[in-house]
CSV table of C-alpha atoms in Angstrom, one decimal:
chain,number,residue,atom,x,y,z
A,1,UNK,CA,-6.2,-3.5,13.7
A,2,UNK,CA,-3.8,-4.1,10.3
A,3,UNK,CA,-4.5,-1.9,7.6
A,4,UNK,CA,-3.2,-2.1,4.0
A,5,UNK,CA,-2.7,0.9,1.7
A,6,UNK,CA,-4.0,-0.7,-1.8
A,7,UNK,CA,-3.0,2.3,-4.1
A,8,UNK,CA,0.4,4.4,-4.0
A,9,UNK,CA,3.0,5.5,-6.2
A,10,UNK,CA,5.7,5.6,-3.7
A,11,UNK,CA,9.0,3.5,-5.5
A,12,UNK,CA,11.3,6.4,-6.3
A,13,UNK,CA,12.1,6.8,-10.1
A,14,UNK,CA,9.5,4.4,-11.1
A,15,UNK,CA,6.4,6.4,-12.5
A,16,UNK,CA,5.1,9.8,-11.7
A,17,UNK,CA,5.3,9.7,-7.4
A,18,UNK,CA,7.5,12.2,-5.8
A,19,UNK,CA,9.1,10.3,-3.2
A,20,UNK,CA,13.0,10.2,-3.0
A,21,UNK,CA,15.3,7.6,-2.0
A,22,UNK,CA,15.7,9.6,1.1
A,23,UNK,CA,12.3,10.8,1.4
A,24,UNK,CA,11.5,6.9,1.4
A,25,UNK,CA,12.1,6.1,5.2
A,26,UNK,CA,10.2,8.9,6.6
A,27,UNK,CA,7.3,8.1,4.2
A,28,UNK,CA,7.5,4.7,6.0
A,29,UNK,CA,7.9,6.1,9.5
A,30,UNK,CA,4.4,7.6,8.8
A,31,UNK,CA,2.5,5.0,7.4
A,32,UNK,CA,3.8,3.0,10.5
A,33,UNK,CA,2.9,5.9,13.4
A,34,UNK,CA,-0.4,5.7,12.0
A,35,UNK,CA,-0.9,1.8,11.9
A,36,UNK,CA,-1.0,1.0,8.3
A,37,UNK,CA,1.5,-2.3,8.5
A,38,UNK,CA,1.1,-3.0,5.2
A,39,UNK,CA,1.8,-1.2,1.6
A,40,UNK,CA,1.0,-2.1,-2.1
A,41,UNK,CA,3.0,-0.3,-4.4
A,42,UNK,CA,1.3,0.1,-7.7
A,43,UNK,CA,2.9,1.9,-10.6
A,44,UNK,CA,1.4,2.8,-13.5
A,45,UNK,CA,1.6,0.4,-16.7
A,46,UNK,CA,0.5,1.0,-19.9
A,47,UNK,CA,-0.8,4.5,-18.9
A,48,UNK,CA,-0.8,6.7,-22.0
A,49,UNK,CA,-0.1,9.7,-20.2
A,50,UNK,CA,2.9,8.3,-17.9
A,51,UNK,CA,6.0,7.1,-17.8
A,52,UNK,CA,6.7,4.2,-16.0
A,53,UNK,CA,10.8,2.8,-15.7
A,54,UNK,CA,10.5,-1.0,-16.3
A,55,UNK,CA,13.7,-2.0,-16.1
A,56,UNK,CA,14.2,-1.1,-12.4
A,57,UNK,CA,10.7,-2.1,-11.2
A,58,UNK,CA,11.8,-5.2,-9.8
A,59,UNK,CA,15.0,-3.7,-8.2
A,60,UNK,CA,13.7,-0.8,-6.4
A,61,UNK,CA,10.6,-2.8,-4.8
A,62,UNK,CA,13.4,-5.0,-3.5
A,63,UNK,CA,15.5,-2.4,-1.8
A,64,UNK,CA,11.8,-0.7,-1.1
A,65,UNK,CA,10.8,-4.3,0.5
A,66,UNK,CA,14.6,-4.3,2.7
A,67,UNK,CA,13.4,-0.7,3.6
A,68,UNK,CA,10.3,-1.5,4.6
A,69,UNK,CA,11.4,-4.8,6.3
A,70,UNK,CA,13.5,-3.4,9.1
A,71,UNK,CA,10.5,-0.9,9.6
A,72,UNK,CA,7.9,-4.0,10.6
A,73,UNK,CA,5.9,-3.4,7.2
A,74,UNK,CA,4.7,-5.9,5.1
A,75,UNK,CA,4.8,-4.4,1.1
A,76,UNK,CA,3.9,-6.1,-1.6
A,77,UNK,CA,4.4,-5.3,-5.6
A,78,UNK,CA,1.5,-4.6,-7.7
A,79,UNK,CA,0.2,-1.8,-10.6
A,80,UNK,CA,-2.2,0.0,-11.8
A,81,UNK,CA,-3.3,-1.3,-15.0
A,82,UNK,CA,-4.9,1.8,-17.3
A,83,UNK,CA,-7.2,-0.5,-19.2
A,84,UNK,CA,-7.1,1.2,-23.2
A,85,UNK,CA,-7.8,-0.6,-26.2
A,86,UNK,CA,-5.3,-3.9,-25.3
A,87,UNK,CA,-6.6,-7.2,-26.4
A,88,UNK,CA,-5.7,-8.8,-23.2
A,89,UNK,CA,-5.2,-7.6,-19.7
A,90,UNK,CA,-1.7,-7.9,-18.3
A,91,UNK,CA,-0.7,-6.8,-14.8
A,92,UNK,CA,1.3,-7.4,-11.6
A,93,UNK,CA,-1.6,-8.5,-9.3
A,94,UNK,CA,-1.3,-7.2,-5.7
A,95,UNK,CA,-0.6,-10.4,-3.7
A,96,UNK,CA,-1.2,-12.7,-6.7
A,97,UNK,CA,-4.5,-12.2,-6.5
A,98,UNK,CA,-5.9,-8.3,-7.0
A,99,UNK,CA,-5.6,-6.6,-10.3
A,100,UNK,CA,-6.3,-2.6,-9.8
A,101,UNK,CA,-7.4,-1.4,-12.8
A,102,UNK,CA,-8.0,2.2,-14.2
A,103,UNK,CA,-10.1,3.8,-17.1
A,104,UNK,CA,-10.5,6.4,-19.3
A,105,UNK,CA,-12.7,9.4,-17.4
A,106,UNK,CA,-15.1,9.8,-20.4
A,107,UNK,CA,-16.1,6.7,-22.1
A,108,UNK,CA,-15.8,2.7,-20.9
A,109,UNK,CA,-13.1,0.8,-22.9
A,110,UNK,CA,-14.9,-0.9,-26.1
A,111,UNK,CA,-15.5,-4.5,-24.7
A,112,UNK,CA,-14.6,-3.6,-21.2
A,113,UNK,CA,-17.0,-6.7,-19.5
A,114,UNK,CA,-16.0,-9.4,-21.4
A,115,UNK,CA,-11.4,-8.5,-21.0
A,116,UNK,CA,-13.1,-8.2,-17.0
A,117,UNK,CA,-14.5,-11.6,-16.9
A,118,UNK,CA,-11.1,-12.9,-18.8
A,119,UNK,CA,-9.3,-11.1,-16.1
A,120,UNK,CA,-11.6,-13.1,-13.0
A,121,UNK,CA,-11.7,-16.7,-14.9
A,122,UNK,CA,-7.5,-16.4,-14.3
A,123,UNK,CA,-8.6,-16.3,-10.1
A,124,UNK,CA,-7.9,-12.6,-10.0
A,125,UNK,CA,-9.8,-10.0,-8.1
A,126,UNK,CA,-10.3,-6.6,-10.0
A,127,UNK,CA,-10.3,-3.5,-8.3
A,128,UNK,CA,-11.6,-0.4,-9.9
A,129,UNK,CA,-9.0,2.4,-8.8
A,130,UNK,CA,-10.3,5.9,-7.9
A,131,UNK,CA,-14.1,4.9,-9.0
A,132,UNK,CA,-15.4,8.5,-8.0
A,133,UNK,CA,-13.5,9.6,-11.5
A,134,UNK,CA,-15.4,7.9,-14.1
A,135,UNK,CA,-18.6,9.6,-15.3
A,136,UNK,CA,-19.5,6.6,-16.9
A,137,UNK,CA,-19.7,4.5,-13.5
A,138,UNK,CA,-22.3,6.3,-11.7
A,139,UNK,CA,-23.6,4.3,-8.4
A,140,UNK,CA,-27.0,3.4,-10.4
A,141,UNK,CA,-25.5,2.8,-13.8
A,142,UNK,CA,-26.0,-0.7,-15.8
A,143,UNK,CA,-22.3,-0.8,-16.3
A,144,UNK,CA,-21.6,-0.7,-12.7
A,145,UNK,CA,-24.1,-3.4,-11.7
A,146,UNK,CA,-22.5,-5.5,-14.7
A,147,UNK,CA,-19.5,-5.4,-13.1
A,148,UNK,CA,-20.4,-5.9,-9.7
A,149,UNK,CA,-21.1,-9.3,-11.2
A,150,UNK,CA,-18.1,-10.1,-12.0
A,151,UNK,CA,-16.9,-9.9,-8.7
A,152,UNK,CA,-15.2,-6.4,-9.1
A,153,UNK,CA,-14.4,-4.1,-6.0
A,154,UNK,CA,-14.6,-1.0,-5.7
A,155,UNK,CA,-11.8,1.2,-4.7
A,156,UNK,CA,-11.6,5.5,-3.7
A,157,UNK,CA,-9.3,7.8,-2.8
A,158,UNK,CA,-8.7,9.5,0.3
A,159,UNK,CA,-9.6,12.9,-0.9
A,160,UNK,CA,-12.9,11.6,-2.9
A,161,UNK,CA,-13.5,10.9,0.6
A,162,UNK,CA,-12.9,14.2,2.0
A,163,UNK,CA,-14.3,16.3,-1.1
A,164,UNK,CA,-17.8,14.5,-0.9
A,165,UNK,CA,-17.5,12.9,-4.4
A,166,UNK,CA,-17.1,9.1,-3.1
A,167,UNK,CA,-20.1,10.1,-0.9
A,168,UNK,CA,-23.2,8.5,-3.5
A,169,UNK,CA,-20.9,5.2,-3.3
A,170,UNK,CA,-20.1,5.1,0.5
A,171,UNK,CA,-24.0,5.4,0.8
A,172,UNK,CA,-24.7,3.0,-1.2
A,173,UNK,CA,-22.6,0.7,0.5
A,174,UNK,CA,-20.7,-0.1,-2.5
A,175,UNK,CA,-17.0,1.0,-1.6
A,176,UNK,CA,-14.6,-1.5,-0.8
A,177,UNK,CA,-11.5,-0.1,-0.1
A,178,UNK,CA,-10.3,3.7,0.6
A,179,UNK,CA,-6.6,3.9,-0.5
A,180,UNK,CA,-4.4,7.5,-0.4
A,181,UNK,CA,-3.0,7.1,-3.9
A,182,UNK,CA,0.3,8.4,-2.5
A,183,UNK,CA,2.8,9.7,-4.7
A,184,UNK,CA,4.3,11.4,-1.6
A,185,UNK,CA,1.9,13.4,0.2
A,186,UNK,CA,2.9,13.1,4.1
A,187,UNK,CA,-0.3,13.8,5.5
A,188,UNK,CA,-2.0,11.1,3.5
A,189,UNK,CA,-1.6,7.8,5.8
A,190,UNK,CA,-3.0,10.0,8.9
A,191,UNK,CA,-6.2,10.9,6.6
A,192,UNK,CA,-6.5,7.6,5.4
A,193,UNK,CA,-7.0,6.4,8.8
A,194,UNK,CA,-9.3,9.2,9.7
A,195,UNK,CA,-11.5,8.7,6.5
A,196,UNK,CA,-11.6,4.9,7.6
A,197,UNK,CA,-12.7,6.0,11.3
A,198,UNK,CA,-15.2,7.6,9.7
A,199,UNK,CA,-16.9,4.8,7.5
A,200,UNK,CA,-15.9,1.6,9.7
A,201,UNK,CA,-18.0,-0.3,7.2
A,202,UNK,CA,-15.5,0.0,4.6
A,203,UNK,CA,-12.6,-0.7,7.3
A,204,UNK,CA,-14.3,-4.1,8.2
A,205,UNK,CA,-14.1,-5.3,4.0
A,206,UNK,CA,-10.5,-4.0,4.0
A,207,UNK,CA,-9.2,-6.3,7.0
A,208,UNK,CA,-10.9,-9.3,5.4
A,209,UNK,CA,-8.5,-8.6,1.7
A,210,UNK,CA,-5.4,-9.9,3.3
């Protein structure tokens, strides 16, 4: 079965991932032995607390892409949008059509629904990144269902997973995607698969995305 990886910071010298240029093809080699044919790279823009390099964005996913190529994976560009106090949401959508999106820990973003439902009206699918972090998007909360309405999807990390604190989503059947969030942990495309082998649910919505 394909299987995407929706969330990773693995471009070298773009944000806050780890990965070298050289590191880059064994990263690759890994994803591959552990049949994840697919990547989304998704650095961070307009994170407060991160530095992202613009100017070569477009570069490096191209050599990235060339990389990838001769390995048999399919990658596509995205990013992670950190959703502050900007009027209108801007991002690279994954495949022209998924935005993922990330929040404050605390607090929602002050008129967080109605910048979502601008967001869907363009044909774009939001995805909420690491869900499991926001206190303020509890499984039963009002903001949650809100934006379940507007078509969003719900995205955790591999170690959520793992830890237990995805857990009152996954049984809720609420969890869309399980992504590593990679910025160049080599054990994380095995445990991605192994998290997905253990909620086949959530594998099923994944191979429908692409």
């Amino acid at each position: 079965m394909a299987l995407c990886d929706f969330h990773c910071h693995l471009l070298p010298l773009i944000d806050d991932g780890y990965v070298t240029k050289e590191r880059f093809s064994r990263m690759l080699q890994l994803y591959l032995e552990n049949g994840i044919t697919s990547i989304a790279f998704t650095p961070h823009i307009y994170n407060p607390y991160v530095s992202t390099n613009i100017a070569d964005l477009r570069h490096t996913f191209a050599w990235a892409q060339g990389e990838a190529a001769k390995q048999g994976i399919t990658t596509y560009l995205g990013s992670e949008l950190y959703v502050g106090d900007q009027e209108h949401l801007a991002c690279v959508p994954i495949a022209g059509k998924y935005a993922l999106l990330e929040f404050g820990l605390s607090l929602p973003p002050a008129r967080l629904l109605g910048r979502i439902a601008a967001l869907a009206s363009q044909g774009l699918v939001p995805i909420l990144a690491h869900v499991e972090r926001y206190r303020w998007l509890e499984p039963e909360s009002t903001m949650l269902s809100e934006l379940l309405k507007l078509g969003c999807l719900l995205q955790t990390n591999v170690e959520a997973v793992e830890n237990g604190d995805s857990l009152p989503y996954l049984k809720r059947d609420l969890i869309d995607l399980v992504a590593t969030d990679n910025h160049g942990d080599e054990t994380l495309p095995l445990r991605l698969v192994q998290c997905l082998n253990a909620w086949p649910a959530v594998y099923e919505k994944m191979e429908t995305l692409l």
